[in-house]
């Protein structure tokens, strides 16, 4: 294969492009994870994580993917047979539900059409109906990466409070943290699950649990088996700046640098940047005459846009053309959306010109693959970016 000149456009909604500074930080020599240099690194990233999750409590960091951090959230807080309220917002919500079932939990899985987020009114009704208080946790995916629909976490918190229900509230922020407004403490979330390869602009390999005092108290009585994921040993070791097993030292170097970059730009500016790029992408989509999978404007994801293929088929062939001709990876349709949609990731290490390049590849790909569309989407996005 000939050397592809220019940088690969990794425009899937995670893993995202890793900034040069982070790549360089990852390449530092590995150090003794029981020595003083490591302690300084760990204490710095612990403090930075608290600021990104917006919590005063310790954030547990695992050497794991996001799936591991999902498992940690469940096994640390729940017992066999506990009932969990989950919502079918898309592929990832379905996988988290499947994991809960495999762990021996009972799941009330509220059906959905994979085109919108969780309805806070349904949360309130479900909890109000649960007079025996059997539901032990409400689990929501903040940004459903398979569909491009957001769930409104602050409103769901209010719905739980209106129902006066004591269930824990767990939120998957795997593709929203560091890109979309998120506040663990203020929104009364008990366990926030996240990972490294999306808004944090790192390679895959770190999983996170931000934990409330209520979740920590629940973990004292939780009876699901756990060992590697158990919070108590990790938190005890973290107190002194260390880990109880070998940490992913080089990813922590990268995390320190990524947190520095996020803080330099400012979380509010980052959130505004992502909303602006989401809006520009949707303007392009409108001109192309193609459909956004997400149906609710207030739930449009700022970090990815899922495009429905005309005729509901051919997305994989189209993505193949874009990869071959323009060296750009677009996200595939997952689960029941396979081949029916493709996903444009516009998150992480990304700016106006990255978006124009991305949308340019998407529009040229339509012509080459024979996808019916109206030309001019990129021009509409550029006009918006130049004016806004
Ligand atoms: N949850 C969401 C919302 C995701 O987007 C993903 C992965 O893309 C996961 C969970 C699973 O994370 P991982 O693939 O890192 O295990």
mmCIF file of C-alpha atoms and ligand atoms in Angstrom:
data_model
loop_
_atom_site.group_PDB
_atom_site.id
_atom_site.type_symbol
_atom_site.label_atom_id
_atom_site.label_comp_id
_atom_site.label_asym_id
_atom_site.label_seq_id
_atom_site.Cartn_x
_atom_site.Cartn_y
_atom_site.Cartn_z
ATOM 1 C CA UNK A 1 0.000 0.000 0.000
ATOM 2 C CA UNK A 2 1.382 3.450 -0.927
ATOM 3 C CA UNK A 3 2.225 5.788 1.962
ATOM 4 C CA UNK A 4 -0.874 7.951 2.542
ATOM 5 C CA UNK A 5 0.449 11.518 2.672
ATOM 6 C CA UNK A 6 -1.145 13.942 5.105
ATOM 7 C CA UNK A 7 -2.699 13.058 8.438
ATOM 8 C CA UNK A 8 -5.394 10.414 8.724
ATOM 9 C CA UNK A 9 -8.754 12.004 9.590
ATOM 10 C CA UNK A 10 -10.020 9.952 12.537
ATOM 11 C CA UNK A 11 -13.588 11.270 12.557
ATOM 12 C CA UNK A 12 -15.252 8.449 14.443
ATOM 13 C CA UNK A 13 -16.862 9.514 17.737
ATOM 14 C CA UNK A 14 -13.983 8.025 19.684
ATOM 15 C CA UNK A 15 -11.251 7.062 19.954
ATOM 16 C CA UNK A 16 -10.483 10.633 18.923
ATOM 17 C CA UNK A 17 -7.392 12.323 17.534
ATOM 18 C CA UNK A 18 -4.650 12.529 20.166
ATOM 19 C CA UNK A 19 -2.927 15.961 20.335
ATOM 20 C CA UNK A 20 0.824 16.068 19.613
ATOM 21 C CA UNK A 21 1.580 17.235 23.172
ATOM 22 C CA UNK A 22 -0.280 14.248 24.593
ATOM 23 C CA UNK A 23 1.477 11.819 22.237
ATOM 24 C CA UNK A 24 4.814 13.214 23.408
ATOM 25 C CA UNK A 25 3.795 12.912 27.058
ATOM 26 C CA UNK A 26 2.807 9.273 26.488
ATOM 27 C CA UNK A 27 6.271 8.550 25.137
ATOM 28 C CA UNK A 28 8.121 9.418 28.392
ATOM 29 C CA UNK A 29 10.046 6.590 30.041
ATOM 30 C CA UNK A 30 7.976 4.539 32.466
ATOM 31 C CA UNK A 31 8.911 5.164 36.108
ATOM 32 C CA UNK A 32 8.683 3.296 39.407
ATOM 33 C CA UNK A 33 5.004 3.485 40.348
ATOM 34 C CA UNK A 34 5.978 3.294 44.027
ATOM 35 C CA UNK A 35 8.439 6.181 43.926
ATOM 36 C CA UNK A 36 8.173 9.926 44.652
ATOM 37 C CA UNK A 37 8.000 11.026 41.001
ATOM 38 C CA UNK A 38 4.958 8.822 40.446
ATOM 39 C CA UNK A 39 3.288 10.160 43.582
ATOM 40 C CA UNK A 40 3.534 13.727 42.276
ATOM 41 C CA UNK A 41 2.068 12.639 38.924
ATOM 42 C CA UNK A 42 -0.810 10.755 40.566
ATOM 43 C CA UNK A 43 -1.728 13.579 42.929
ATOM 44 C CA UNK A 44 -1.753 16.015 40.015
ATOM 45 C CA UNK A 45 -4.058 13.865 37.878
ATOM 46 C CA UNK A 46 -6.357 13.105 40.824
ATOM 47 C CA UNK A 47 -6.834 16.851 41.362
ATOM 48 C CA UNK A 48 -7.352 17.483 37.627
ATOM 49 C CA UNK A 49 -9.936 14.692 37.354
ATOM 50 C CA UNK A 50 -11.979 16.252 40.151
ATOM 51 C CA UNK A 51 -12.116 19.496 38.172
ATOM 52 C CA UNK A 52 -13.225 17.824 34.938
ATOM 53 C CA UNK A 53 -15.909 15.671 36.582
ATOM 54 C CA UNK A 54 -16.816 18.679 38.756
ATOM 55 C CA UNK A 55 -16.673 16.763 42.004
ATOM 56 C CA UNK A 56 -15.036 17.234 45.382
ATOM 57 C CA UNK A 57 -14.638 13.462 45.814
ATOM 58 C CA UNK A 58 -11.848 11.168 44.646
ATOM 59 C CA UNK A 59 -12.265 9.832 41.090
ATOM 60 C CA UNK A 60 -11.199 6.192 40.737
ATOM 61 C CA UNK A 61 -8.974 5.539 37.705
ATOM 62 C CA UNK A 62 -8.753 2.026 36.258
ATOM 63 C CA UNK A 63 -6.451 0.552 33.659
ATOM 64 C CA UNK A 64 -9.476 -0.445 31.576
ATOM 65 C CA UNK A 65 -11.761 0.502 28.736
ATOM 66 C CA UNK A 66 -15.117 2.143 29.383
ATOM 67 C CA UNK A 67 -16.760 -1.272 29.626
ATOM 68 C CA UNK A 68 -14.627 -2.025 32.676
ATOM 69 C CA UNK A 69 -15.716 1.236 34.296
ATOM 70 C CA UNK A 70 -19.364 0.265 33.622
ATOM 71 C CA UNK A 71 -18.802 -3.033 35.426
ATOM 72 C CA UNK A 72 -17.113 -1.239 38.321
ATOM 73 C CA UNK A 73 -20.143 1.046 38.754
ATOM 74 C CA UNK A 74 -22.497 -1.929 39.077
ATOM 75 C CA UNK A 75 -20.451 -4.378 41.139
ATOM 76 C CA UNK A 76 -19.425 -1.788 43.706
ATOM 77 C CA UNK A 77 -22.936 -0.613 44.500
ATOM 78 C CA UNK A 78 -25.451 -3.417 43.910
ATOM 79 C CA UNK A 79 -26.337 -6.910 45.125
ATOM 80 C CA UNK A 80 -27.570 -9.990 43.237
ATOM 81 C CA UNK A 81 -31.231 -9.611 42.246
ATOM 82 C CA UNK A 82 -31.314 -5.837 42.755
ATOM 83 C CA UNK A 83 -33.590 -4.030 40.336
ATOM 84 C CA UNK A 84 -32.091 -1.417 38.029
ATOM 85 C CA UNK A 85 -33.975 1.074 35.832
ATOM 86 C CA UNK A 86 -32.354 1.473 32.406
ATOM 87 C CA UNK A 87 -33.425 3.043 29.113
ATOM 88 C CA UNK A 88 -33.047 1.801 25.560
ATOM 89 C CA UNK A 89 -31.524 4.919 24.042
ATOM 90 C CA UNK A 90 -29.240 2.975 21.689
ATOM 91 C CA UNK A 91 -26.475 0.409 21.329
ATOM 92 C CA UNK A 92 -24.417 1.408 24.384
ATOM 93 C CA UNK A 93 -27.414 1.591 26.727
ATOM 94 C CA UNK A 94 -28.308 -1.910 25.472
ATOM 95 C CA UNK A 95 -24.807 -3.225 26.182
ATOM 96 C CA UNK A 96 -24.844 -1.784 29.712
ATOM 97 C CA UNK A 97 -28.240 -3.453 30.242
ATOM 98 C CA UNK A 98 -26.866 -6.785 28.966
ATOM 99 C CA UNK A 99 -23.963 -6.493 31.395
ATOM 100 C CA UNK A 100 -26.366 -5.835 34.298
ATOM 101 C CA UNK A 101 -28.340 -8.969 33.363
ATOM 102 C CA UNK A 102 -25.164 -11.070 33.131
ATOM 103 C CA UNK A 103 -24.169 -9.866 36.600
ATOM 104 C CA UNK A 104 -27.451 -11.173 38.011
ATOM 105 C CA UNK A 105 -29.346 -7.896 38.315
ATOM 106 C CA UNK A 106 -32.995 -7.506 37.369
ATOM 107 C CA UNK A 107 -33.414 -4.794 34.751
ATOM 108 C CA UNK A 108 -36.504 -2.761 33.936
ATOM 109 C CA UNK A 109 -35.408 -1.721 30.435
ATOM 110 C CA UNK A 110 -37.659 1.047 29.165
ATOM 111 C CA UNK A 111 -38.016 0.517 25.387
ATOM 112 C CA UNK A 112 -36.892 3.251 23.005
ATOM 113 C CA UNK A 113 -36.576 3.927 19.279
ATOM 114 C CA UNK A 114 -32.827 4.855 19.291
ATOM 115 C CA UNK A 115 -33.732 8.372 18.086
ATOM 116 C CA UNK A 116 -33.990 10.350 21.317
ATOM 117 C CA UNK A 117 -32.662 10.586 24.874
ATOM 118 C CA UNK A 118 -34.276 9.553 28.153
ATOM 119 C CA UNK A 119 -37.561 11.315 28.908
ATOM 120 C CA UNK A 120 -37.359 12.724 32.471
ATOM 121 C CA UNK A 121 -41.167 12.372 32.801
ATOM 122 C CA UNK A 122 -40.860 8.605 32.253
ATOM 123 C CA UNK A 123 -38.179 8.420 34.964
ATOM 124 C CA UNK A 124 -40.509 10.201 37.369
ATOM 125 C CA UNK A 125 -43.484 7.940 36.541
ATOM 126 C CA UNK A 126 -41.439 4.747 36.827
ATOM 127 C CA UNK A 127 -40.030 5.768 40.208
ATOM 128 C CA UNK A 128 -43.383 7.009 41.536
ATOM 129 C CA UNK A 129 -44.913 3.625 40.611
ATOM 130 C CA UNK A 130 -42.182 1.790 42.524
ATOM 131 C CA UNK A 131 -43.904 2.034 45.915
ATOM 132 C CA UNK A 132 -41.935 -0.873 47.358
ATOM 133 C CA UNK A 133 -38.669 0.961 46.528
ATOM 134 C CA UNK A 134 -37.296 -2.085 44.701
ATOM 135 C CA UNK A 135 -35.381 0.009 42.159
ATOM 136 C CA UNK A 136 -31.874 0.464 43.504
ATOM 137 C CA UNK A 137 -30.401 2.522 40.669
ATOM 138 C CA UNK A 138 -31.336 4.603 37.651
ATOM 139 C CA UNK A 139 -28.732 4.250 34.892
ATOM 140 C CA UNK A 140 -28.535 6.658 31.978
ATOM 141 C CA UNK A 141 -26.111 7.124 29.077
ATOM 142 C CA UNK A 142 -25.498 10.887 28.833
ATOM 143 C CA UNK A 143 -24.397 10.943 25.183
ATOM 144 C CA UNK A 144 -25.528 7.845 23.246
ATOM 145 C CA UNK A 145 -22.570 7.518 20.898
ATOM 146 C CA UNK A 146 -24.455 5.115 18.610
ATOM 147 C CA UNK A 147 -27.241 7.613 17.849
ATOM 148 C CA UNK A 148 -26.022 11.156 18.562
ATOM 149 C CA UNK A 149 -28.757 11.850 21.134
ATOM 150 C CA UNK A 150 -28.131 13.444 24.527
ATOM 151 C CA UNK A 151 -30.075 12.718 27.702
ATOM 152 C CA UNK A 152 -30.771 15.684 29.968
ATOM 153 C CA UNK A 153 -29.030 14.662 33.189
ATOM 154 C CA UNK A 154 -29.937 17.706 35.325
ATOM 155 C CA UNK A 155 -33.621 17.277 34.407
ATOM 156 C CA UNK A 156 -33.511 13.550 35.146
ATOM 157 C CA UNK A 157 -32.035 14.334 38.573
ATOM 158 C CA UNK A 158 -34.975 16.669 39.228
ATOM 159 C CA UNK A 159 -37.395 13.933 38.121
ATOM 160 C CA UNK A 160 -35.823 11.488 40.610
ATOM 161 C CA UNK A 161 -36.140 14.117 43.341
ATOM 162 C CA UNK A 162 -39.780 14.867 42.470
ATOM 163 C CA UNK A 163 -40.557 11.165 42.856
ATOM 164 C CA UNK A 164 -38.800 11.269 46.253
ATOM 165 C CA UNK A 165 -37.063 8.003 45.368
ATOM 166 C CA UNK A 166 -33.838 6.879 47.098
ATOM 167 C CA UNK A 167 -32.337 5.035 44.063
ATOM 168 C CA UNK A 168 -28.734 5.713 43.124
ATOM 169 C CA UNK A 169 -28.213 7.694 39.913
ATOM 170 C CA UNK A 170 -25.487 6.394 37.566
ATOM 171 C CA UNK A 171 -24.458 8.173 34.386
ATOM 172 C CA UNK A 172 -22.264 7.010 31.512
ATOM 173 C CA UNK A 173 -20.316 10.071 30.318
ATOM 174 C CA UNK A 174 -17.985 8.016 28.158
ATOM 175 C CA UNK A 175 -18.451 10.220 25.098
ATOM 176 C CA UNK A 176 -19.516 13.449 26.810
ATOM 177 C CA UNK A 177 -16.925 14.152 29.498
ATOM 178 C CA UNK A 178 -14.609 16.965 28.498
ATOM 179 C CA UNK A 179 -16.851 17.986 25.574
ATOM 180 C CA UNK A 180 -20.394 18.502 26.883
ATOM 181 C CA UNK A 181 -21.453 20.376 30.033
ATOM 182 C CA UNK A 182 -21.358 17.899 32.920
ATOM 183 C CA UNK A 183 -21.481 18.388 36.724
ATOM 184 C CA UNK A 184 -21.196 15.278 38.910
ATOM 185 C CA UNK A 185 -21.752 16.957 42.291
ATOM 186 C CA UNK A 186 -24.205 19.694 41.301
ATOM 187 C CA UNK A 187 -26.435 17.265 39.387
ATOM 188 C CA UNK A 188 -26.468 14.780 42.252
ATOM 189 C CA UNK A 189 -24.984 11.897 40.301
ATOM 190 C CA UNK A 190 -23.841 8.943 42.419
ATOM 191 C CA UNK A 191 -21.537 7.183 39.970
ATOM 192 C CA UNK A 192 -20.213 8.825 36.822
ATOM 193 C CA UNK A 193 -18.627 6.345 34.428
ATOM 194 C CA UNK A 194 -16.125 7.550 31.847
ATOM 195 C CA UNK A 195 -13.007 6.653 29.901
ATOM 196 C CA UNK A 196 -9.981 8.150 28.225
ATOM 197 C CA UNK A 197 -10.457 7.943 24.459
ATOM 198 C CA UNK A 198 -13.096 10.570 23.686
ATOM 199 C CA UNK A 199 -13.218 14.107 25.117
ATOM 200 C CA UNK A 200 -10.084 13.484 27.161
ATOM 201 C CA UNK A 201 -8.157 13.047 23.886
ATOM 202 C CA UNK A 202 -6.150 10.011 24.993
ATOM 203 C CA UNK A 203 -5.842 6.534 23.534
ATOM 204 C CA UNK A 204 -8.165 3.890 25.036
ATOM 205 C CA UNK A 205 -6.960 2.363 28.296
ATOM 206 C CA UNK A 206 -8.239 4.405 31.250
ATOM 207 C CA UNK A 207 -11.664 3.954 32.840
ATOM 208 C CA UNK A 208 -13.108 6.257 35.515
ATOM 209 C CA UNK A 209 -15.689 6.169 38.291
ATOM 210 C CA UNK A 210 -16.564 9.428 40.045
ATOM 211 C CA UNK A 211 -18.317 8.445 43.259
ATOM 212 C CA UNK A 212 -20.704 10.267 45.596
ATOM 213 C CA UNK A 213 -20.756 9.775 49.380
ATOM 214 C CA UNK A 214 -24.089 7.937 48.911
ATOM 215 C CA UNK A 215 -22.544 5.516 46.395
ATOM 216 C CA UNK A 216 -19.580 4.945 48.698
ATOM 217 C CA UNK A 217 -21.962 4.140 51.544
ATOM 218 C CA UNK A 218 -23.901 1.744 49.251
ATOM 219 C CA UNK A 219 -20.636 -0.008 48.399
ATOM 220 C CA UNK A 220 -20.237 -1.054 52.064
ATOM 221 C CA UNK A 221 -23.329 -3.274 51.785
ATOM 222 C CA UNK A 222 -23.202 -4.241 48.085
ATOM 223 C CA UNK A 223 -22.822 -7.997 47.597
ATOM 224 C CA UNK A 224 -21.994 -8.475 43.910
ATOM 225 C CA UNK A 225 -18.591 -10.190 43.722
ATOM 226 C CA UNK A 226 -15.731 -7.823 42.937
ATOM 227 C CA UNK A 227 -12.004 -7.782 43.284
ATOM 228 C CA UNK A 228 -10.083 -5.816 40.636
ATOM 229 C CA UNK A 229 -12.908 -3.257 40.476
ATOM 230 C CA UNK A 230 -13.363 -2.849 44.260
ATOM 231 C CA UNK A 231 -13.251 0.824 45.165
ATOM 232 C CA UNK A 232 -12.083 0.383 48.788
ATOM 233 C CA UNK A 233 -8.545 -0.859 48.104
ATOM 234 C CA UNK A 234 -8.020 1.631 45.296
ATOM 235 C CA UNK A 235 -9.263 4.589 47.335
ATOM 236 C CA UNK A 236 -7.087 3.575 50.274
ATOM 237 C CA UNK A 237 -3.986 3.437 48.051
ATOM 238 C CA UNK A 238 -4.920 6.659 46.234
ATOM 239 C CA UNK A 239 -4.951 8.560 49.541
ATOM 240 C CA UNK A 240 -1.163 8.422 49.566
ATOM 241 C CA UNK A 241 -0.759 9.058 45.833
ATOM 242 C CA UNK A 242 -0.402 5.422 44.771
ATOM 243 C CA UNK A 243 -2.337 2.506 43.263
ATOM 244 C CA UNK A 244 -2.783 -0.961 44.756
ATOM 245 C CA UNK A 245 -1.774 -2.634 41.448
ATOM 246 C CA UNK A 246 0.398 -1.494 38.529
ATOM 247 C CA UNK A 247 -1.202 1.632 37.082
ATOM 248 C CA UNK A 248 -1.177 2.617 33.393
ATOM 249 C CA UNK A 249 1.719 4.999 34.089
ATOM 250 C CA UNK A 250 2.196 6.266 30.540
ATOM 251 C CA UNK A 251 -1.509 6.918 30.080
ATOM 252 C CA UNK A 252 -1.376 8.914 33.306
ATOM 253 C CA UNK A 253 1.415 11.040 31.800
ATOM 254 C CA UNK A 254 -0.893 11.575 28.838
ATOM 255 C CA UNK A 255 -3.817 12.329 31.139
ATOM 256 C CA UNK A 256 -1.801 14.972 32.983
ATOM 257 C CA UNK A 257 -1.056 16.686 29.670
ATOM 258 C CA UNK A 258 -4.614 16.323 28.367
ATOM 259 C CA UNK A 259 -6.016 17.813 31.582
ATOM 260 C CA UNK A 260 -3.569 20.702 31.210
ATOM 261 C CA UNK A 261 -4.801 21.325 27.653
ATOM 262 C CA UNK A 262 -8.455 21.180 28.743
ATOM 263 C CA UNK A 263 -7.805 23.653 31.525
ATOM 264 C CA UNK A 264 -5.843 25.967 29.263
ATOM 265 C CA UNK A 265 -8.768 26.160 26.832
ATOM 266 C CA UNK A 266 -11.315 26.235 29.670
ATOM 267 C CA UNK A 267 -14.200 23.782 30.046
ATOM 268 C CA UNK A 268 -16.808 26.423 29.185
ATOM 269 C CA UNK A 269 -15.006 27.310 25.957
ATOM 270 C CA UNK A 270 -14.699 23.623 25.105
ATOM 271 C CA UNK A 271 -18.430 23.109 25.566
ATOM 272 C CA UNK A 272 -19.146 26.159 23.355
ATOM 273 C CA UNK A 273 -16.714 24.920 20.689
ATOM 274 C CA UNK A 274 -18.435 21.554 20.492
ATOM 275 C CA UNK A 275 -21.935 23.099 20.278
ATOM 276 C CA UNK A 276 -20.765 25.358 17.473
ATOM 277 C CA UNK A 277 -19.317 22.457 15.496
ATOM 278 C CA UNK A 278 -22.490 20.435 16.082
ATOM 279 C CA UNK A 279 -24.580 23.291 14.693
ATOM 280 C CA UNK A 280 -22.299 23.761 11.652
ATOM 281 C CA UNK A 281 -22.516 20.030 10.886
ATOM 282 C CA UNK A 282 -26.298 20.046 11.100
ATOM 283 C CA UNK A 283 -26.424 23.036 8.728
ATOM 284 C CA UNK A 284 -24.421 21.010 6.201
ATOM 285 C CA UNK A 285 -26.759 18.061 6.686
ATOM 286 C CA UNK A 286 -29.795 20.232 6.010
ATOM 287 C CA UNK A 287 -28.404 21.466 2.687
ATOM 288 C CA UNK A 288 -27.437 17.918 1.678
ATOM 289 C CA UNK A 289 -31.086 17.001 2.272
ATOM 290 C CA UNK A 290 -30.124 14.104 4.545
ATOM 291 C CA UNK A 291 -31.727 13.113 7.807
ATOM 292 C CA UNK A 292 -30.280 13.454 11.313
ATOM 293 C CA UNK A 293 -31.053 10.245 13.247
ATOM 294 C CA UNK A 294 -31.702 12.295 16.410
ATOM 295 C CA UNK A 295 -35.259 13.616 16.314
ATOM 296 C CA UNK A 296 -35.305 16.059 19.235
ATOM 297 C CA UNK A 297 -33.447 19.351 18.671
ATOM 298 C CA UNK A 298 -32.910 19.784 22.428
ATOM 299 C CA UNK A 299 -31.201 16.382 22.451
ATOM 300 C CA UNK A 300 -28.866 16.892 19.474
ATOM 301 C CA UNK A 301 -25.386 15.738 20.450
ATOM 302 C CA UNK A 302 -22.715 18.422 20.098
ATOM 303 C CA UNK A 303 -19.992 15.803 19.645
ATOM 304 C CA UNK A 304 -21.288 13.621 16.845
ATOM 305 C CA UNK A 305 -23.941 13.654 14.160
ATOM 306 C CA UNK A 306 -25.541 10.425 12.940
ATOM 307 C CA UNK A 307 -26.623 10.601 9.318
ATOM 308 C CA UNK A 308 -29.375 8.315 8.007
ATOM 309 C CA UNK A 309 -28.442 6.944 4.562
ATOM 310 C CA UNK A 310 -31.028 7.566 1.860
ATOM 311 C CA UNK A 311 -32.904 4.279 1.411
ATOM 312 C CA UNK A 312 -31.649 3.132 4.860
ATOM 313 C CA UNK A 313 -28.756 1.149 3.411
ATOM 314 C CA UNK A 314 -25.263 1.444 1.921
ATOM 315 C CA UNK A 315 -23.548 3.298 4.777
ATOM 316 C CA UNK A 316 -20.679 0.808 4.999
ATOM 317 C CA UNK A 317 -19.889 0.942 1.279
ATOM 318 C CA UNK A 318 -19.997 4.755 1.449
ATOM 319 C CA UNK A 319 -17.620 4.799 4.450
ATOM 320 C CA UNK A 320 -15.302 2.484 2.521
ATOM 321 C CA UNK A 321 -15.150 4.952 -0.375
ATOM 322 C CA UNK A 322 -14.370 7.846 1.983
ATOM 323 C CA UNK A 323 -11.599 5.846 3.678
ATOM 324 C CA UNK A 324 -10.043 4.777 0.415
ATOM 325 C CA UNK A 325 -10.220 8.128 -1.366
ATOM 326 C CA UNK A 326 -9.672 10.582 1.474
ATOM 327 C CA UNK A 327 -7.985 8.599 4.254
ATOM 328 C CA UNK A 328 -10.827 9.494 6.619
ATOM 329 C CA UNK A 329 -12.567 7.110 9.044
ATOM 330 C CA UNK A 330 -16.239 7.815 9.720
ATOM 331 C CA UNK A 331 -18.189 5.984 12.425
ATOM 332 C CA UNK A 332 -20.186 2.900 11.438
ATOM 333 C CA UNK A 333 -23.791 2.133 12.341
ATOM 334 C CA UNK A 334 -23.865 -0.033 15.481
ATOM 335 C CA UNK A 335 -26.273 -2.825 16.388
ATOM 336 C CA UNK A 336 -29.621 -2.415 14.639
ATOM 337 C CA UNK A 337 -28.235 0.669 12.833
ATOM 338 C CA UNK A 338 -25.563 -1.313 10.978
ATOM 339 C CA UNK A 339 -25.192 -0.108 7.376
ATOM 340 C CA UNK A 340 -28.202 2.210 7.835
ATOM 341 C CA UNK A 341 -26.326 5.216 9.208
ATOM 342 C CA UNK A 342 -22.841 6.655 9.467
ATOM 343 C CA UNK A 343 -21.561 8.868 12.249
ATOM 344 C CA UNK A 344 -19.477 12.027 11.961
ATOM 345 C CA UNK A 345 -17.372 12.574 15.075
ATOM 346 C CA UNK A 346 -16.632 16.258 15.751
ATOM 347 C CA UNK A 347 -15.062 16.107 19.177
ATOM 348 C CA UNK A 348 -11.826 16.320 21.067
ATOM 349 C CA UNK A 349 -8.720 17.660 19.301
ATOM 350 C CA UNK A 350 -10.694 19.546 16.658
ATOM 351 C CA UNK A 351 -11.098 23.018 15.172
ATOM 352 C CA UNK A 352 -12.949 24.862 12.405
ATOM 353 C CA UNK A 353 -10.626 23.663 9.667
ATOM 354 C CA UNK A 354 -10.777 20.067 10.925
ATOM 355 C CA UNK A 355 -14.550 20.331 10.577
ATOM 356 C CA UNK A 356 -14.380 21.865 7.099
ATOM 357 C CA UNK A 357 -11.974 19.099 6.026
ATOM 358 C CA UNK A 358 -14.197 16.439 7.549
ATOM 359 C CA UNK A 359 -17.370 17.750 5.930
ATOM 360 C CA UNK A 360 -15.474 18.209 2.645
ATOM 361 C CA UNK A 361 -14.569 14.500 2.681
ATOM 362 C CA UNK A 362 -18.156 13.592 3.537
ATOM 363 C CA UNK A 363 -19.586 15.671 0.665
ATOM 364 C CA UNK A 364 -17.023 14.506 -1.915
ATOM 365 C CA UNK A 365 -17.687 10.949 -0.768
ATOM 366 C CA UNK A 366 -21.407 11.374 -1.537
ATOM 367 C CA UNK A 367 -20.566 12.250 -5.142
ATOM 368 C CA UNK A 368 -18.095 9.395 -5.550
ATOM 369 C CA UNK A 369 -20.354 6.779 -3.946
ATOM 370 C CA UNK A 370 -23.465 7.982 -5.777
ATOM 371 C CA UNK A 371 -25.342 9.007 -2.617
ATOM 372 C CA UNK A 372 -28.254 11.283 -3.595
ATOM 373 C CA UNK A 373 -27.724 14.726 -2.042
ATOM 374 C CA UNK A 374 -27.786 18.440 -2.803
ATOM 375 C CA UNK A 375 -24.337 20.023 -3.054
ATOM 376 C CA UNK A 376 -23.401 22.974 -0.851
ATOM 377 C CA UNK A 377 -23.456 21.543 2.664
ATOM 378 C CA UNK A 378 -19.813 22.385 3.312
ATOM 379 C CA UNK A 379 -20.379 25.937 2.044
ATOM 380 C CA UNK A 380 -23.293 26.335 4.494
ATOM 381 C CA UNK A 381 -21.117 25.083 7.359
ATOM 382 C CA UNK A 382 -18.296 27.471 6.354
ATOM 383 C CA UNK A 383 -20.682 30.407 6.209
ATOM 384 C CA UNK A 384 -21.887 29.598 9.717
ATOM 385 C CA UNK A 385 -18.358 29.130 11.054
ATOM 386 C CA UNK A 386 -17.160 32.386 9.514
ATOM 387 C CA UNK A 387 -20.091 34.284 11.002
ATOM 388 C CA UNK A 388 -20.464 32.660 14.408
HETATM 389 N N1 LIG B 1 -20.597 3.810 26.546
HETATM 390 C C1 LIG B 1 -20.549 4.663 25.518
HETATM 391 C C2 LIG B 1 -21.504 5.811 25.487
HETATM 392 C C3 LIG B 1 -19.604 4.484 24.512
HETATM 393 O O1 LIG B 1 -19.547 5.347 23.493
HETATM 394 C C4 LIG B 1 -18.721 3.387 24.575
HETATM 395 C C5 LIG B 1 -17.721 3.166 23.512
HETATM 396 O O2 LIG B 1 -17.682 3.829 22.511
HETATM 397 C C6 LIG B 1 -18.804 2.520 25.665
HETATM 398 C C7 LIG B 1 -19.751 2.757 26.637
HETATM 399 C C8 LIG B 1 -17.879 1.335 25.795
HETATM 400 O O3 LIG B 1 -16.586 1.810 26.043
HETATM 401 P P1 LIG B 1 -15.296 0.933 25.657
HETATM 402 O O4 LIG B 1 -15.414 0.612 24.212
HETATM 403 O O5 LIG B 1 -14.136 1.837 25.985
HETATM 404 O O6 LIG B 1 -15.311 -0.276 26.505
#
